[in-house]
mmCIF file with all atom_site columns, C-alpha atoms in Angstrom:
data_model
loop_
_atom_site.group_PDB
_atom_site.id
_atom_site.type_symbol
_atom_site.label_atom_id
_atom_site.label_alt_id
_atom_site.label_comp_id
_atom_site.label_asym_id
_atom_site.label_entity_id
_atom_site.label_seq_id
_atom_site.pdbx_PDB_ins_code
_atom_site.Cartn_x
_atom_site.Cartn_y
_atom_site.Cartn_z
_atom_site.occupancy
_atom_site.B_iso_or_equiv
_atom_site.pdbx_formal_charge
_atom_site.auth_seq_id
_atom_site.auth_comp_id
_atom_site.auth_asym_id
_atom_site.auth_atom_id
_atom_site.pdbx_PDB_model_num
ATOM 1   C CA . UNK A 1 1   ? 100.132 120.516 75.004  1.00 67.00 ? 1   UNK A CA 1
ATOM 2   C CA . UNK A 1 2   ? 101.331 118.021 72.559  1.00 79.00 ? 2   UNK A CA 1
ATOM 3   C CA . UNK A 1 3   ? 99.475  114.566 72.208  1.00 80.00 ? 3   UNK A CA 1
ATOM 4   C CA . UNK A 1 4   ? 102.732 112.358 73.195  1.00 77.00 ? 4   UNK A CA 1
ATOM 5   C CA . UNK A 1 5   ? 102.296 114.577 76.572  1.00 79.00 ? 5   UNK A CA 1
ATOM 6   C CA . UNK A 1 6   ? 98.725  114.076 76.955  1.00 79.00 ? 6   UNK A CA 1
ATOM 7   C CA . UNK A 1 7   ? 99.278  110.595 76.101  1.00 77.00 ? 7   UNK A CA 1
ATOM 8   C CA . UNK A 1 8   ? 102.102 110.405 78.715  1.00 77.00 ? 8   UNK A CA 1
ATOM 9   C CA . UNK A 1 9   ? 99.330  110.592 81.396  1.00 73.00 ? 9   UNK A CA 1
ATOM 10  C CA . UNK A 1 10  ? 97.695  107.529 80.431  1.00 75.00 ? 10  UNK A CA 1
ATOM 11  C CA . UNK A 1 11  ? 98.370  104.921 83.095  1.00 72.00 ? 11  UNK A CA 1
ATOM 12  C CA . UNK A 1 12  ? 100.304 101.809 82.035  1.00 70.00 ? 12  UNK A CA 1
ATOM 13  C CA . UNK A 1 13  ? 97.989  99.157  80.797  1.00 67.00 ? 13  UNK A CA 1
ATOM 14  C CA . UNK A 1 14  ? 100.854 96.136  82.306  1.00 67.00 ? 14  UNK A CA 1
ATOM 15  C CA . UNK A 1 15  ? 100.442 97.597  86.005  1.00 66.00 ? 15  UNK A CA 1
ATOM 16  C CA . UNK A 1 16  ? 96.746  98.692  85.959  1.00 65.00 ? 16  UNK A CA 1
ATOM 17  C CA . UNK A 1 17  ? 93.780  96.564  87.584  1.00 63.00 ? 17  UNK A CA 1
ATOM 18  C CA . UNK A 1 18  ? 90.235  97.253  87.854  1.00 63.00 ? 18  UNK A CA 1
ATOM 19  C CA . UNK A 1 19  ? 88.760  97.437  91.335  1.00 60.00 ? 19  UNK A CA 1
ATOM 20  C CA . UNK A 1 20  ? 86.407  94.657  92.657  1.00 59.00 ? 20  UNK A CA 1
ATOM 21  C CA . UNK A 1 21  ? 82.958  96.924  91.983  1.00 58.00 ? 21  UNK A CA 1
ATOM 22  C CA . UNK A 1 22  ? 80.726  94.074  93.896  1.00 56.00 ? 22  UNK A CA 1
ATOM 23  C CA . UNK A 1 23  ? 78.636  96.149  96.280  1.00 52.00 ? 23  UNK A CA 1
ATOM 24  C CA . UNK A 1 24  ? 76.334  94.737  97.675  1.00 58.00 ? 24  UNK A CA 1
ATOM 25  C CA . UNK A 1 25  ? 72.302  95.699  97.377  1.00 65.00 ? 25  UNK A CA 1
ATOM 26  C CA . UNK A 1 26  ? 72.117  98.088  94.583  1.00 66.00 ? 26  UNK A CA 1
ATOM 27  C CA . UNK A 1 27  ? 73.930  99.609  91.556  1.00 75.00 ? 27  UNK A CA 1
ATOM 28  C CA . UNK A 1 28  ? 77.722  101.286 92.085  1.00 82.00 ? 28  UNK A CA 1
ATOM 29  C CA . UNK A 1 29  ? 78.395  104.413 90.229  1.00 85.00 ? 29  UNK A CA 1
ATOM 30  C CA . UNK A 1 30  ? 80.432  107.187 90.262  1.00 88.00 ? 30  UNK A CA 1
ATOM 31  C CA . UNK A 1 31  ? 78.884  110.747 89.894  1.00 89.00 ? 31  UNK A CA 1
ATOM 32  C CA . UNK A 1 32  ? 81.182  112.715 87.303  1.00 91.00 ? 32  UNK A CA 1
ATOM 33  C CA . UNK A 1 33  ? 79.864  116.425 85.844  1.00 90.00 ? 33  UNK A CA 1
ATOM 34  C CA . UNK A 1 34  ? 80.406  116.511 82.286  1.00 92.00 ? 34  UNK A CA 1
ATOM 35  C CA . UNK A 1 35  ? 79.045  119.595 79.859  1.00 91.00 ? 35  UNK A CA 1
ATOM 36  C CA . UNK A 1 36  ? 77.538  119.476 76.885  1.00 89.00 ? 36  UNK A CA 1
ATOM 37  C CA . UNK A 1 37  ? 81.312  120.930 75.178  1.00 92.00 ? 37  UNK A CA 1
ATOM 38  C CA . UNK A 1 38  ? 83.298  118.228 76.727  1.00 93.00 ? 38  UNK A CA 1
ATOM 39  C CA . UNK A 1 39  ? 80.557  115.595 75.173  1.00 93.00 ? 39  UNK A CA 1
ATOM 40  C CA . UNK A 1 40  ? 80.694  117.221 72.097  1.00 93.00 ? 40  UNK A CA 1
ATOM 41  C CA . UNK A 1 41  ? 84.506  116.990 72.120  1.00 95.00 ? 41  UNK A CA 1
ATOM 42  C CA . UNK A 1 42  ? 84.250  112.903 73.308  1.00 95.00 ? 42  UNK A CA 1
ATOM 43  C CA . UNK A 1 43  ? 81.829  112.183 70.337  1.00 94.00 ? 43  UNK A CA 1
ATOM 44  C CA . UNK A 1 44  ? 84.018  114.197 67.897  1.00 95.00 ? 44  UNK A CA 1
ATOM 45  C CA . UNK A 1 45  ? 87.261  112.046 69.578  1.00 95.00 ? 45  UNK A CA 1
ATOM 46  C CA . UNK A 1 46  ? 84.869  108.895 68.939  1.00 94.00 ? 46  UNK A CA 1
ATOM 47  C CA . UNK A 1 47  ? 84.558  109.488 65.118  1.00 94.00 ? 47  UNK A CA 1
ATOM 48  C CA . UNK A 1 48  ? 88.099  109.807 64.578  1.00 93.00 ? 48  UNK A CA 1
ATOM 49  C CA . UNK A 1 49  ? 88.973  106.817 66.552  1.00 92.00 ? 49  UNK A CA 1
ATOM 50  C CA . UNK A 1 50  ? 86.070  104.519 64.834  1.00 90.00 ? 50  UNK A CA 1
ATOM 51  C CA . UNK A 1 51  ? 87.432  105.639 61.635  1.00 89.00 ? 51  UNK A CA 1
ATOM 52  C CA . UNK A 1 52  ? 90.676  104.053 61.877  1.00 85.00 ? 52  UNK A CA 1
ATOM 53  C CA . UNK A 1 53  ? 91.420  100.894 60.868  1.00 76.00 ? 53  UNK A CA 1
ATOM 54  C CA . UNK A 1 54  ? 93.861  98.978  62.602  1.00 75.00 ? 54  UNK A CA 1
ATOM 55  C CA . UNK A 1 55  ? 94.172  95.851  60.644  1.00 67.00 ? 55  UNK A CA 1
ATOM 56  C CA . UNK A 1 56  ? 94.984  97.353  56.994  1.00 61.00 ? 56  UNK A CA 1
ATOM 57  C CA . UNK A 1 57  ? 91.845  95.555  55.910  1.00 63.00 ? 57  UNK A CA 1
ATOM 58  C CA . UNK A 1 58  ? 90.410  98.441  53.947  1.00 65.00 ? 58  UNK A CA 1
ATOM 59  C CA . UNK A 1 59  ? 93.261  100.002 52.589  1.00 63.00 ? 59  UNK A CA 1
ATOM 60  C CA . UNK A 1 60  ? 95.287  96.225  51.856  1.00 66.00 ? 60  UNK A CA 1
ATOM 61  C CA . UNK A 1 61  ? 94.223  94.144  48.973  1.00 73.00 ? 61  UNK A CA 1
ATOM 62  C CA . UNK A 1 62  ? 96.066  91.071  50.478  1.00 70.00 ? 62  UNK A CA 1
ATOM 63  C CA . UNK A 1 63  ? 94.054  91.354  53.783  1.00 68.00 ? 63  UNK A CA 1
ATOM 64  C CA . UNK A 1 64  ? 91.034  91.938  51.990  1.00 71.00 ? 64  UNK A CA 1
ATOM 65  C CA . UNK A 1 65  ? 91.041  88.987  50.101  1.00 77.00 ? 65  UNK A CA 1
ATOM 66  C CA . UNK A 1 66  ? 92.344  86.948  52.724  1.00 74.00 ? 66  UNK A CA 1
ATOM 67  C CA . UNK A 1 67  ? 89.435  87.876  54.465  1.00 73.00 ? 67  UNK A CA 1
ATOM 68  C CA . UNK A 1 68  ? 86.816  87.220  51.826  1.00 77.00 ? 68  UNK A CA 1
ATOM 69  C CA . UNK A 1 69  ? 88.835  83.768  51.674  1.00 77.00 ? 69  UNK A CA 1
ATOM 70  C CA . UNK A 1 70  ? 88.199  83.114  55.036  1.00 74.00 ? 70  UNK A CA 1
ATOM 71  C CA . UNK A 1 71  ? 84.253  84.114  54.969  1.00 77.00 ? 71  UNK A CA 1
ATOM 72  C CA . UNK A 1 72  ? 83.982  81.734  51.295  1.00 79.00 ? 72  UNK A CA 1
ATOM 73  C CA . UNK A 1 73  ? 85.763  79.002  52.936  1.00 79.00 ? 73  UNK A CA 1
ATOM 74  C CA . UNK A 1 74  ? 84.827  78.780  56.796  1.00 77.00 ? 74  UNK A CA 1
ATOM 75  C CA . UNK A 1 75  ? 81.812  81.184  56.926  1.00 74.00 ? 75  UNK A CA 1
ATOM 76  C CA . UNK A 1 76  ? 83.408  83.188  59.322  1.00 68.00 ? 76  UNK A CA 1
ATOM 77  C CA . UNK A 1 77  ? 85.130  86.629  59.079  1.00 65.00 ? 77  UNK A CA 1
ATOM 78  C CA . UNK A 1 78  ? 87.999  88.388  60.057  1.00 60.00 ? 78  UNK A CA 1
ATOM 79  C CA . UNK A 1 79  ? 86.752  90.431  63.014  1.00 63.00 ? 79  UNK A CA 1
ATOM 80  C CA . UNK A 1 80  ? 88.111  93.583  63.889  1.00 64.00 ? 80  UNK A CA 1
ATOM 81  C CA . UNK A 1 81  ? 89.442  93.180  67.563  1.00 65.00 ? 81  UNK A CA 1
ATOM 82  C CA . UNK A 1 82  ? 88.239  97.134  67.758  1.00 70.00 ? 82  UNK A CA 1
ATOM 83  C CA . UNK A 1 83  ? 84.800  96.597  66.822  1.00 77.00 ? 83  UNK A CA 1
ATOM 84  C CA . UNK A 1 84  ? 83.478  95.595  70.302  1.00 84.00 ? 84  UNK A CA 1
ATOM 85  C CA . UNK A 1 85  ? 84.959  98.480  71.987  1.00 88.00 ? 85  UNK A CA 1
ATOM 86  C CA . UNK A 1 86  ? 83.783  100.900 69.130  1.00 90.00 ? 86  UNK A CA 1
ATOM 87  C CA . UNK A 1 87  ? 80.442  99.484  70.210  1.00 91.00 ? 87  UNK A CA 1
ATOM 88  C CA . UNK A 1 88  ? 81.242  100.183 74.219  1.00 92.00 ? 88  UNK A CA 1
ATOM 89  C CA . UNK A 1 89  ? 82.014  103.496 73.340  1.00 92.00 ? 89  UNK A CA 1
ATOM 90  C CA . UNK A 1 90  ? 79.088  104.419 71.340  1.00 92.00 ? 90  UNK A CA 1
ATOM 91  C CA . UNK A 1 91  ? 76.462  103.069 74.072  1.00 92.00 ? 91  UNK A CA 1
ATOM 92  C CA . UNK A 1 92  ? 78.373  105.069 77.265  1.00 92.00 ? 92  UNK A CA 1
ATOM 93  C CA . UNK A 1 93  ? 77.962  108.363 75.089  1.00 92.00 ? 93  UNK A CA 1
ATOM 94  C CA . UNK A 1 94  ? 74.587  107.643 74.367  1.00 91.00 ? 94  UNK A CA 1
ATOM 95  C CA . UNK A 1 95  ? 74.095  107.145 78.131  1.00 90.00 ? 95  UNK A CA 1
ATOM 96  C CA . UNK A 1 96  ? 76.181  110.092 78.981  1.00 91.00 ? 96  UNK A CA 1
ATOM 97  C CA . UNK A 1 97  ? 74.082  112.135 76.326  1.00 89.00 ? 97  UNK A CA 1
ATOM 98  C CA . UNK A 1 98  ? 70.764  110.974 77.652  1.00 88.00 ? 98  UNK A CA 1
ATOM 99  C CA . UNK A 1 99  ? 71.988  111.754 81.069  1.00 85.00 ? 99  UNK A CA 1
ATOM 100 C CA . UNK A 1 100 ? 73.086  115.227 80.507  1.00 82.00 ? 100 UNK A CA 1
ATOM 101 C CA . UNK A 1 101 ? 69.880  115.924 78.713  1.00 78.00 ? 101 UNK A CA 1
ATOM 102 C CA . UNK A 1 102 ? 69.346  119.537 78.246  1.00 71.00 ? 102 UNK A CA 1
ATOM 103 C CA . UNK A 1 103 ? 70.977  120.464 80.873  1.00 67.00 ? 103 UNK A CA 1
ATOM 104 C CA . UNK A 1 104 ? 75.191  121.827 80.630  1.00 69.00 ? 104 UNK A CA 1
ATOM 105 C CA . UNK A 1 105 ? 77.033  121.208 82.982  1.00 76.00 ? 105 UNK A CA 1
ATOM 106 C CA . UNK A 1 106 ? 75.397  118.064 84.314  1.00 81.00 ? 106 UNK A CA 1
ATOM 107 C CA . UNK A 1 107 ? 75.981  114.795 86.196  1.00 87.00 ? 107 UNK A CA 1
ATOM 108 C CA . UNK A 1 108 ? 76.718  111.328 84.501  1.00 90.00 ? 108 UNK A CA 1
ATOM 109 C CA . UNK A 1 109 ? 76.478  108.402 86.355  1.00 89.00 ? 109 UNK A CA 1
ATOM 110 C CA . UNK A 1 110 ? 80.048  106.378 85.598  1.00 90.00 ? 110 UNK A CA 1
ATOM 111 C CA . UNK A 1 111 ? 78.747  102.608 85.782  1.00 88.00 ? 111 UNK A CA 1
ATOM 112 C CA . UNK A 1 112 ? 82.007  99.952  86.265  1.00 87.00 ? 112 UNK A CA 1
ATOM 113 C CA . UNK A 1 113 ? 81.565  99.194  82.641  1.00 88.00 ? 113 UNK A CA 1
ATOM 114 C CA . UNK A 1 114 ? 81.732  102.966 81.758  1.00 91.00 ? 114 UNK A CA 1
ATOM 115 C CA . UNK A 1 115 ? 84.599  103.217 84.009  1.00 90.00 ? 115 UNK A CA 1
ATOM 116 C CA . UNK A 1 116 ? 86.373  100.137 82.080  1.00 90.00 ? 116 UNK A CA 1
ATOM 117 C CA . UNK A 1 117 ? 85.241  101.708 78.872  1.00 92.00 ? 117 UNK A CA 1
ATOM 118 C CA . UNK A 1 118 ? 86.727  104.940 79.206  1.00 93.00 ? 118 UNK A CA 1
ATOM 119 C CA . UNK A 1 119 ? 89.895  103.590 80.015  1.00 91.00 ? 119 UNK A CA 1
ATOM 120 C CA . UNK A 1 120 ? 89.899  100.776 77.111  1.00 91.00 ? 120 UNK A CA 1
ATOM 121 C CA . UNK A 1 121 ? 88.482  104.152 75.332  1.00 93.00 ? 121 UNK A CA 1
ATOM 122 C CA . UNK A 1 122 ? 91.972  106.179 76.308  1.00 92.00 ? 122 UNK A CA 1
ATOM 123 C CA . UNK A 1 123 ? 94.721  103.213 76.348  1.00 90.00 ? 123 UNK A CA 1
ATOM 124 C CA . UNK A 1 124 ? 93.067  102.656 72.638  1.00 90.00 ? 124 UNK A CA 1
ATOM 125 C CA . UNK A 1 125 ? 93.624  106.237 71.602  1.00 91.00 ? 125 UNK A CA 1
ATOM 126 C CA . UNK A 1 126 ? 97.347  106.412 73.043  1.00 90.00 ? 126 UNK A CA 1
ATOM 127 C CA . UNK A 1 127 ? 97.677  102.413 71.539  1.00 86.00 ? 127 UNK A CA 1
ATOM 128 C CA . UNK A 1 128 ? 96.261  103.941 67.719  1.00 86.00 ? 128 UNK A CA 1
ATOM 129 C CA . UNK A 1 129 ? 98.849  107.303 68.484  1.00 87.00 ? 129 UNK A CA 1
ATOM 130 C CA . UNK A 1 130 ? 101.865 105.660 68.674  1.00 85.00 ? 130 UNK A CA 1
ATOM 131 C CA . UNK A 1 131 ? 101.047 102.594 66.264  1.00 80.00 ? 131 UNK A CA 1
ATOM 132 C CA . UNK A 1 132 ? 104.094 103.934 63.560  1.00 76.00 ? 132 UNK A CA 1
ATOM 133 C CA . UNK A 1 133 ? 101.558 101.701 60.953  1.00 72.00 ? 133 UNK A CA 1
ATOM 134 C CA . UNK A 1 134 ? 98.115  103.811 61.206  1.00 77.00 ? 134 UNK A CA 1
ATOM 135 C CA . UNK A 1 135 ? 97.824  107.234 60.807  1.00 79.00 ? 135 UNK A CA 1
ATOM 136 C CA . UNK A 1 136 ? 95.761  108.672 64.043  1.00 84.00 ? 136 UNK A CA 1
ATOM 137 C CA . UNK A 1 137 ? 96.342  112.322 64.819  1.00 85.00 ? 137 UNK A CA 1
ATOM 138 C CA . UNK A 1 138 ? 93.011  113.292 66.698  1.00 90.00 ? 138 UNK A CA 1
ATOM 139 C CA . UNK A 1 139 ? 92.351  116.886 68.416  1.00 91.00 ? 139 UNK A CA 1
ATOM 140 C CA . UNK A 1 140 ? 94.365  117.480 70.788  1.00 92.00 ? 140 UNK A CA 1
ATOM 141 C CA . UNK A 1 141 ? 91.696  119.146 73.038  1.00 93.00 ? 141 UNK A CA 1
ATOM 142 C CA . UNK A 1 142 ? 89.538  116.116 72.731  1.00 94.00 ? 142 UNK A CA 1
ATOM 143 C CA . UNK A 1 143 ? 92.223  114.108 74.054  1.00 93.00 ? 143 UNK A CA 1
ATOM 144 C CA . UNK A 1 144 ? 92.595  116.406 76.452  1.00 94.00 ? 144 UNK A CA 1
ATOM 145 C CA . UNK A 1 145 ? 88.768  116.288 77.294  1.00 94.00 ? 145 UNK A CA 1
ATOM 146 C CA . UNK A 1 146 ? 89.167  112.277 78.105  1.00 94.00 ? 146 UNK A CA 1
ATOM 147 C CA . UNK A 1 147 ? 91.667  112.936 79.945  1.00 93.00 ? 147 UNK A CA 1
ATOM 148 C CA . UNK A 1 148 ? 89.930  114.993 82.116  1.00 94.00 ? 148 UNK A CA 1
ATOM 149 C CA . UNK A 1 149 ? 86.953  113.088 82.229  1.00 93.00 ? 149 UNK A CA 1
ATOM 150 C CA . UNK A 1 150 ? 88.391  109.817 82.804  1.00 93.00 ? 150 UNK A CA 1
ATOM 151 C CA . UNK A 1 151 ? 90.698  111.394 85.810  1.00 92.00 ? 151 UNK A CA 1
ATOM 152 C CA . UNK A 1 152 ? 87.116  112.940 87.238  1.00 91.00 ? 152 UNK A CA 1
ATOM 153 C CA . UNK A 1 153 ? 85.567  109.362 87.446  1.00 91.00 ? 153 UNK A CA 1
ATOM 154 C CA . UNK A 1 154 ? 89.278  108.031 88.939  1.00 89.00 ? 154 UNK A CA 1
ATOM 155 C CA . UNK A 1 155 ? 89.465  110.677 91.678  1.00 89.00 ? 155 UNK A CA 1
ATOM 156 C CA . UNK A 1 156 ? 85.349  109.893 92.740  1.00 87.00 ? 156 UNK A CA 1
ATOM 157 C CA . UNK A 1 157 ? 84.267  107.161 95.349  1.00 81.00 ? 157 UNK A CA 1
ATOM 158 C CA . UNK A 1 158 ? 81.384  105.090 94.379  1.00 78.00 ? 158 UNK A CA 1
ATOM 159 C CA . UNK A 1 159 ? 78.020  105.025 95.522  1.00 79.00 ? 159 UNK A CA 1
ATOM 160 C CA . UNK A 1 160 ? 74.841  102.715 95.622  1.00 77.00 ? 160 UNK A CA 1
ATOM 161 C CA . UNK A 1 161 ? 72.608  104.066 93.180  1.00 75.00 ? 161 UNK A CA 1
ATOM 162 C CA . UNK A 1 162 ? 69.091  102.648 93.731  1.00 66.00 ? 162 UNK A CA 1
ATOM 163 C CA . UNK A 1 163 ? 70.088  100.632 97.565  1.00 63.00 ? 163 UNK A CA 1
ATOM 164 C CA . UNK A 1 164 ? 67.955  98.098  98.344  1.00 62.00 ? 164 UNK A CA 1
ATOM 165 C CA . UNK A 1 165 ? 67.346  97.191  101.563 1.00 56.00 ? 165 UNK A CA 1
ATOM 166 C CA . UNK A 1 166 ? 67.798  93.928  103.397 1.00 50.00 ? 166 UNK A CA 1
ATOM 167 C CA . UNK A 1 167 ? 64.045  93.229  103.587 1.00 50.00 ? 167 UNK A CA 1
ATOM 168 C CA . UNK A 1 168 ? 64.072  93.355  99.489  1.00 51.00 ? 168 UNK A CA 1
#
């Protein structure tokens, strides 16, 4: 399967909303099995993704120096709008990692922020893929693999993870 096809699954950022994930009296999650092969394939997907760069900064000597320009002058940088999500990604492997443990295949706990990071994690893969300005050509299985894993948390129902109960 080619990645414009795998890409073609991804829904439309323009019509897409997050649910309202305010349940009351404990912690919403959505129980997805993930193996220790489909992690390694989202971690390998993660490295090529973090080592784009979307703004030019490190390959264009104007941006570059605009940049230190802005940091001499105002103290401030020009921040990657990436960065945060590169930082989203790295901390819901690192729970999915701890929560599969030793154990292949085993069952992640998709928090609302997971769930919103998996799909910033896909729309920014498709968004890098057809980008004609960066060069982004990751495995097409590890696509694939978010694909499937993002679909798995879409198609579960949440539940209260830790309920409290009214007398708490």
């Amino acid at each position: 399967m080619s990645l414009d096809s795998i890409f073609g699954e991804v829904p439309d950022p323009s019509s897409y909303s997050f649910p309202d994930y305010a349940l009351p009296q404990g912690d919403p999650v959505r129980p997805v099995a993930v193996t220790a092969a489909e992690l390694t394939a989202l971690l390998d997907l993660y490295e090529t993704f973090a080592a784009v760069d979307p703004t030019g900064a490190s390959s264009n000597p104007f941006v570059r120096a605009t940049s230190e320009f802005l940091e001499q002058t105002f103290g401030t940088t020009l921040e990657r709008p990436d960065e945060r999500l590169h930082d989203d990604i790295a901390d819901m492997l690192s729970d999915f990692s701890e929560a599969l443990g030793d154990d292949s295949p085993g069952v992640v706990d998709v928090t609302p922020a997971h769930f919103r990071t998996l799909y910033f994690f896909l729309t920014g893969a498709k968004a890098y893929h057809v980008a004609p300005h960066i060069r982004f050509a990751p495995d097409e299985g590890s696509v694939e693999t978010l694909v499937e894993v993002y679909q798995r948390a879409v198609d579960q129902d949440f539940y209260l993870k830790r309920p409290r109960s009214v007398l708490e």
